[in-house]
PDB file of C-alpha atoms in Angstrom:
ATOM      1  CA  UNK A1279      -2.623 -21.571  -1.559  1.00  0.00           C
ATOM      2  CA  UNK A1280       0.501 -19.321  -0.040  1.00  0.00           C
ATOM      3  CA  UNK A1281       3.576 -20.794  -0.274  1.00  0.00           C
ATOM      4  CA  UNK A1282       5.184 -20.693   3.817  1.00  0.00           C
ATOM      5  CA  UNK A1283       7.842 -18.163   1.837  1.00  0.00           C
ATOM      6  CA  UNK A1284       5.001 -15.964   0.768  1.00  0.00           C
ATOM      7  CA  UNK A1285       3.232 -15.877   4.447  1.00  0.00           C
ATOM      8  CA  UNK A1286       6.712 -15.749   6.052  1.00  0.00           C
ATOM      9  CA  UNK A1287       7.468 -12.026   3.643  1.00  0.00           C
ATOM     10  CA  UNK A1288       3.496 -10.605   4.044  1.00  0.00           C
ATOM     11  CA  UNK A1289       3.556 -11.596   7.850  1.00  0.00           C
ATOM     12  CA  UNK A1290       7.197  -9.579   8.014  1.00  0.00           C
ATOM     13  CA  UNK A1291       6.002  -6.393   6.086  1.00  0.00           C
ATOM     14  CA  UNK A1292       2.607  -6.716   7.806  1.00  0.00           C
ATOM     15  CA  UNK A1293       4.419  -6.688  11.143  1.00  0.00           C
ATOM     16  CA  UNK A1294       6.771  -3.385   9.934  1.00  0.00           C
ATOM     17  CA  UNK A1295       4.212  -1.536   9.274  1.00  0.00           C
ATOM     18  CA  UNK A1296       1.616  -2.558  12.173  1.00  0.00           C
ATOM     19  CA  UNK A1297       4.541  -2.015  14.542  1.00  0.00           C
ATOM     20  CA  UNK A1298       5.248   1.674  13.692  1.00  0.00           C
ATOM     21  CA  UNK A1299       1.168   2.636  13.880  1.00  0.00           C
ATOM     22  CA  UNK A1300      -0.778   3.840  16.879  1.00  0.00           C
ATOM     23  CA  UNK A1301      -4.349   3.108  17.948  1.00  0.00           C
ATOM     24  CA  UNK A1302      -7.703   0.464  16.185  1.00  0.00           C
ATOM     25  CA  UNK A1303      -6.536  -1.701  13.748  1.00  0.00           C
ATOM     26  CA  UNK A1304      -3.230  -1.163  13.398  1.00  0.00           C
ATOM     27  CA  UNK A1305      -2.704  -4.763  11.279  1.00  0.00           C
ATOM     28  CA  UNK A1306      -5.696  -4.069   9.150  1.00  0.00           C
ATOM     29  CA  UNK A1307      -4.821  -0.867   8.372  1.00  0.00           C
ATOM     30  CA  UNK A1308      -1.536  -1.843   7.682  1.00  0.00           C
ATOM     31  CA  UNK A1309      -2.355  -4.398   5.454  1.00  0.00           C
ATOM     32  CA  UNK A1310      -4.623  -1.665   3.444  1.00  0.00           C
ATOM     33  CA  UNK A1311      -1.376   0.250   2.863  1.00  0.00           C
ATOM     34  CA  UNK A1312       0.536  -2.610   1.479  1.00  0.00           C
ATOM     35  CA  UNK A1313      -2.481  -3.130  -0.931  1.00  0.00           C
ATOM     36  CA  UNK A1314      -2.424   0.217  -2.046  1.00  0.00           C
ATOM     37  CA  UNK A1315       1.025   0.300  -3.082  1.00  0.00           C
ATOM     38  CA  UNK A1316       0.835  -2.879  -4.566  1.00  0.00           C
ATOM     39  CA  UNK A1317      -1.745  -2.225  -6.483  1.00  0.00           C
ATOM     40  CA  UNK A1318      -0.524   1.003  -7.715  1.00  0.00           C
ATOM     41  CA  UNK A1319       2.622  -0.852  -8.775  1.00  0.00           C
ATOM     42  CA  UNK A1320       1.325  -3.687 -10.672  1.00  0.00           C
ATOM     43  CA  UNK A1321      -0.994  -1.405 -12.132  1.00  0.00           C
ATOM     44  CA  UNK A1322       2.227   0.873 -13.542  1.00  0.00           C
ATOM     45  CA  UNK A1323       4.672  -2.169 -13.803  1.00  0.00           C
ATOM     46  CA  UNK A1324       3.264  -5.281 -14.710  1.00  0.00           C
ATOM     47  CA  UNK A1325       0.237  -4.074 -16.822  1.00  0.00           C
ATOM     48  CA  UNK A1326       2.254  -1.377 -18.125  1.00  0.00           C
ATOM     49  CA  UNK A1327      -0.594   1.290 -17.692  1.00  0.00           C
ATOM     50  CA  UNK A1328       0.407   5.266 -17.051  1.00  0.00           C
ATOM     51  CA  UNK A1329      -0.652   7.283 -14.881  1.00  0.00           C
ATOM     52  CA  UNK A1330      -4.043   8.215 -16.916  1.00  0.00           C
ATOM     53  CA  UNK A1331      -3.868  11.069 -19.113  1.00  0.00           C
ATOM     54  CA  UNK A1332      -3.430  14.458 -17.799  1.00  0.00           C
ATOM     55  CA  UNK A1333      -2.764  13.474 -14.037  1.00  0.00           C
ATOM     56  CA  UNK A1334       0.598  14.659 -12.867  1.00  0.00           C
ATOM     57  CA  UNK A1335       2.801  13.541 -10.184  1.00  0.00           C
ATOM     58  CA  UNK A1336       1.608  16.578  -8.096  1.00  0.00           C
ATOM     59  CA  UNK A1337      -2.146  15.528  -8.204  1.00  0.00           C
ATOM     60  CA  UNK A1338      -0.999  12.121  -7.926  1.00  0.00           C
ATOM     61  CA  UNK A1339       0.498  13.157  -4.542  1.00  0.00           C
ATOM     62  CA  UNK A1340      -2.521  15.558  -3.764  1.00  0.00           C
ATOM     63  CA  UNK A1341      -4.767  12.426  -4.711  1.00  0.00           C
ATOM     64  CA  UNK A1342      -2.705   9.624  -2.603  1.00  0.00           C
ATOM     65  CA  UNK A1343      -1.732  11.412   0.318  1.00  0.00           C
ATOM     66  CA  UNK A1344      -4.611  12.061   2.215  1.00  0.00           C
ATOM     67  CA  UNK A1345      -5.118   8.038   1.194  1.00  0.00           C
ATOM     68  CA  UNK A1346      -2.189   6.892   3.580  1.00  0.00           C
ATOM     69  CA  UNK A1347      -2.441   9.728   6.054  1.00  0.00           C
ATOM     70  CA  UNK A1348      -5.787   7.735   7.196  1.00  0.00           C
ATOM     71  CA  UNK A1349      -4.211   4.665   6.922  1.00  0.00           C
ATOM     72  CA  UNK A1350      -1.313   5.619   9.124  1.00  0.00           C
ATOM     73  CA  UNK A1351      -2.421   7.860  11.481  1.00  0.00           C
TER      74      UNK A1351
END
């Protein structure tokens, strides 16, 4: 169960994002974004996993981008 602080920050961050995007969806695919970058961040913070072996930031980017330019446009 979500605590009303919890609902009170995802409904805020949901909203930021939703408000800036155009067109279908815009909450869901907003909501997509914010699990994509929290994912990637508990993946690299709180599990303590690097990026795996022999990806660079560049591909990272090259991987990624084309991930949130769907998402946001």
């Amino acid at each position: 169960m979500k605590s009303s602080s919890n609902e009170a920050i995802e409904r805020f961050r949901l909203g930021a994002i939703a408000s800036l995007l155009d067109g279908a969806h815009a909450p869901q695919r907003a909501a997509l974004v914010l699990a994509l970058i929290a994912g990637f961040q508990m993946m690299r913070q709180m599990i303590g996993l690097s990026p795996p072996a022999g990806v660079g930031r560049q591909m990272r980017i090259d991987t990624l981008a084309p991930l949130f330019e769907r998402l946001l446009s």
